[in-house]
Every structure is written in structure tokens, then in C-alpha cells.
Amino acid sequence: PTGAARWWLHNALEDLDEALRERGSHMAFMKGPALDCILRAAKKSKARDVYWNRRDSPALARLDDKLEEQLREAGLRVHTSESANLHSAEALLHKGRHYRVFRPYYEAARKTAVRKRCSNAPNKLNASPFAGDGPVDTLGLSTHLNWTAGIRKTWAATRAGLELLLN
């Protein structure tokens, strides 16, 4: 991912970990091939099921399909659901094709109904003792370069920042 995407992901994961800790759980950050990390986490936590949101892009959807097949072969039950994007990829097509210019896409997105929000988070979660490989910094996503100062002033990659954008 690009620097901005890495900055956003680092901050969003820190925020999610904080939200989980408030409810008695935590994130287990791991670095490596997805299949290896998921199998290791499942074994350590004694999980029998794996859940994730499907990704919309064709290349990532093919990777999800391959990962799902490998996890099933390893004896895990796989449950996937609709992506967490505000709009499905199919909801924003122009004459049957994806937009190639941002402004028309943006205007269409503003006029399209946003997917239903998820239900409220539970107050308490049962945590697995599995801690992963370390804190979010383990992933090497953070950047402390000067160019992020402008982004930080205008946008918070947190739940609170998202609520401000959606309301």
C-alpha cells in the first residue's frame, strides 16, 4: 500500500485495538502470508471458525477464494460476508463499467444510498490468550514523515473520525 494507506491502516488498527481492549479483548497482530498467520492464530486460540468481509476488487476476491479453499482444506469452517465498504462495487457503475474519473464517481456515490450500518458493538468480549507477534508496530505500517502532518490535521483515521464524516 501507499504511504497514506499505510498511515491510515496503522491508525485505524490502533483505534480498533483500543476499542477491543475497552471490551476485554485485543487485536493479535501478525506479519507474514495470510494463510500461515490465520492457521497459526486458529491453532493458538483453538478456533474452529474464521470470519471475514469479502473484498470487492476482482484480484482480491480471487485471493479470498483461494484462501477460503485452503482454510477449508485445513479443517476450518469459513464464513464470509458482504464487504464493509459504504457502497458495493456494483452499486456504482456507469453504463455497466467502473468509473475511471473521480469526480463523476464521487457525485454518483453521494446520490447512492449507503449500506446499512452494523449493529452496536457488544459491551464485553471473551478474549483469546493468543497475543500475536506484538503491537501494531510489528506490521511496519507507521510513518512519521512530515507529509502526514497535513493529513492528521484534516482527518482522523479512527471511529470518531469516521462518525464525523458520515454525519
PDB file of C-alpha atoms in Angstrom, residues 15-101:
ATOM      1  CA  ASP A  15      -8.111   2.521  17.232  1.00  0.00           C
ATOM      2  CA  LEU A  16      -9.763  -0.889  16.753  1.00  0.00           C
ATOM      3  CA  ASP A  17      -7.359  -2.480  19.243  1.00  0.00           C
ATOM      4  CA  GLU A  18      -8.252   0.230  21.785  1.00  0.00           C
ATOM      5  CA  ALA A  19     -11.987  -0.415  21.247  1.00  0.00           C
ATOM      6  CA  LEU A  20     -11.486  -4.157  21.752  1.00  0.00           C
ATOM      7  CA  ARG A  21      -9.410  -3.597  24.905  1.00  0.00           C
ATOM      8  CA  GLU A  22     -12.228  -1.454  26.317  1.00  0.00           C
ATOM      9  CA  ARG A  23     -14.407  -4.573  25.975  1.00  0.00           C
ATOM     10  CA  GLY A  24     -11.912  -7.032  27.459  1.00  0.00           C
ATOM     11  CA  SER A  25     -10.300  -8.302  24.262  1.00  0.00           C
ATOM     12  CA  HIS A  26      -7.436  -7.251  21.954  1.00  0.00           C
ATOM     13  CA  MET A  27      -6.052  -7.475  18.437  1.00  0.00           C
ATOM     14  CA  ALA A  28      -3.461 -10.153  17.640  1.00  0.00           C
ATOM     15  CA  PHE A  29      -1.129  -8.556  15.096  1.00  0.00           C
ATOM     16  CA  MET A  30       0.842 -10.931  12.912  1.00  0.00           C
ATOM     17  CA  LYS A  31       3.134 -10.460   9.945  1.00  0.00           C
ATOM     18  CA  GLY A  32       3.522 -12.978   7.145  1.00  0.00           C
ATOM     19  CA  PRO A  33       1.484 -14.793   4.489  1.00  0.00           C
ATOM     20  CA  ALA A  34      -2.238 -14.663   5.337  1.00  0.00           C
ATOM     21  CA  LEU A  35      -2.707 -18.431   5.307  1.00  0.00           C
ATOM     22  CA  ASP A  36       0.230 -19.034   7.673  1.00  0.00           C
ATOM     23  CA  CYS A  37      -0.914 -16.305  10.085  1.00  0.00           C
ATOM     24  CA  ILE A  38      -4.540 -17.442  10.125  1.00  0.00           C
ATOM     25  CA  LEU A  39      -3.617 -21.090  10.654  1.00  0.00           C
ATOM     26  CA  ARG A  40      -1.201 -20.170  13.464  1.00  0.00           C
ATOM     27  CA  ALA A  41      -3.802 -17.913  15.138  1.00  0.00           C
ATOM     28  CA  ALA A  42      -6.517 -20.564  14.800  1.00  0.00           C
ATOM     29  CA  LYS A  43      -4.270 -23.219  16.346  1.00  0.00           C
ATOM     30  CA  LYS A  44      -3.123 -20.988  19.241  1.00  0.00           C
ATOM     31  CA  SER A  45      -6.656 -19.789  20.008  1.00  0.00           C
ATOM     32  CA  LYS A  46      -8.277 -23.191  19.342  1.00  0.00           C
ATOM     33  CA  ALA A  47     -10.622 -21.573  16.809  1.00  0.00           C
ATOM     34  CA  ARG A  48     -12.723 -23.727  14.526  1.00  0.00           C
ATOM     35  CA  ASP A  49     -14.256 -20.897  12.508  1.00  0.00           C
ATOM     36  CA  VAL A  50     -12.784 -17.984  10.530  1.00  0.00           C
ATOM     37  CA  TYR A  51     -14.828 -14.903   9.582  1.00  0.00           C
ATOM     38  CA  TRP A  52     -14.031 -12.018   7.245  1.00  0.00           C
ATOM     39  CA  ASN A  53     -15.568  -9.467   4.918  1.00  0.00           C
ATOM     40  CA  ARG A  54     -15.202 -10.295   1.233  1.00  0.00           C
ATOM     41  CA  ARG A  55     -13.279  -7.785  -0.852  1.00  0.00           C
ATOM     42  CA  ASP A  56     -14.806  -6.260  -3.970  1.00  0.00           C
ATOM     43  CA  SER A  57     -11.913  -5.982  -6.412  1.00  0.00           C
ATOM     44  CA  PRO A  58     -11.657  -8.985  -8.749  1.00  0.00           C
ATOM     45  CA  ALA A  59      -7.983  -9.679  -7.934  1.00  0.00           C
ATOM     46  CA  LEU A  60      -8.580  -9.597  -4.163  1.00  0.00           C
ATOM     47  CA  ALA A  61     -11.779 -11.643  -4.497  1.00  0.00           C
ATOM     48  CA  ARG A  62      -9.748 -14.372  -6.263  1.00  0.00           C
ATOM     49  CA  LEU A  63      -7.232 -14.323  -3.388  1.00  0.00           C
ATOM     50  CA  ASP A  64     -10.109 -14.595  -0.903  1.00  0.00           C
ATOM     51  CA  ASP A  65     -11.484 -17.605  -2.804  1.00  0.00           C
ATOM     52  CA  LYS A  66      -8.087 -19.331  -2.761  1.00  0.00           C
ATOM     53  CA  LEU A  67      -7.599 -18.578   0.945  1.00  0.00           C
ATOM     54  CA  GLU A  68     -11.096 -19.855   1.737  1.00  0.00           C
ATOM     55  CA  GLU A  69     -10.377 -23.119  -0.100  1.00  0.00           C
ATOM     56  CA  GLN A  70      -7.062 -23.611   1.731  1.00  0.00           C
ATOM     57  CA  LEU A  71      -8.619 -22.918   5.133  1.00  0.00           C
ATOM     58  CA  ARG A  72     -11.417 -25.401   4.473  1.00  0.00           C
ATOM     59  CA  GLU A  73      -8.822 -27.989   3.435  1.00  0.00           C
ATOM     60  CA  ALA A  74      -7.101 -27.340   6.799  1.00  0.00           C
ATOM     61  CA  GLY A  75     -10.355 -28.242   8.561  1.00  0.00           C
ATOM     62  CA  LEU A  76     -11.604 -24.761   9.452  1.00  0.00           C
ATOM     63  CA  ARG A  77     -15.124 -23.504   8.817  1.00  0.00           C
ATOM     64  CA  VAL A  78     -15.086 -20.276   6.805  1.00  0.00           C
ATOM     65  CA  HIS A  79     -17.777 -17.608   7.000  1.00  0.00           C
ATOM     66  CA  THR A  80     -17.639 -14.586   4.718  1.00  0.00           C
ATOM     67  CA  SER A  81     -19.958 -11.615   4.495  1.00  0.00           C
ATOM     68  CA  GLU A  82     -20.520  -8.550   2.367  1.00  0.00           C
ATOM     69  CA  SER A  83     -17.674  -6.061   2.347  1.00  0.00           C
ATOM     70  CA  ALA A  84     -17.521  -3.172   4.804  1.00  0.00           C
ATOM     71  CA  ASN A  85     -17.449  -0.549   2.039  1.00  0.00           C
ATOM     72  CA  LEU A  86     -20.099   2.147   2.109  1.00  0.00           C
ATOM     73  CA  HIS A  87     -21.250   1.055  -1.370  1.00  0.00           C
ATOM     74  CA  SER A  88     -20.916  -2.223  -3.205  1.00  0.00           C
ATOM     75  CA  ALA A  89     -18.774  -2.161  -6.335  1.00  0.00           C
ATOM     76  CA  GLU A  90     -21.858  -2.980  -8.420  1.00  0.00           C
ATOM     77  CA  ALA A  91     -23.864  -0.077  -6.961  1.00  0.00           C
ATOM     78  CA  LEU A  92     -21.586   2.484  -8.583  1.00  0.00           C
ATOM     79  CA  LEU A  93     -21.296   1.525 -12.220  1.00  0.00           C
ATOM     80  CA  HIS A  94     -21.659   3.884 -15.170  1.00  0.00           C
ATOM     81  CA  LYS A  95     -23.092   2.204 -18.259  1.00  0.00           C
ATOM     82  CA  GLY A  96     -22.087  -1.170 -16.819  1.00  0.00           C
ATOM     83  CA  ARG A  97     -18.460  -0.178 -16.167  1.00  0.00           C
ATOM     84  CA  HIS A  98     -16.485   1.171 -13.230  1.00  0.00           C
ATOM     85  CA  TYR A  99     -15.775   4.906 -13.187  1.00  0.00           C
ATOM     86  CA  ARG A 100     -12.379   5.998 -14.443  1.00  0.00           C
ATOM     87  CA  VAL A 101     -12.584   9.618 -13.272  1.00  0.00           C
TER      88      VAL A 101
END
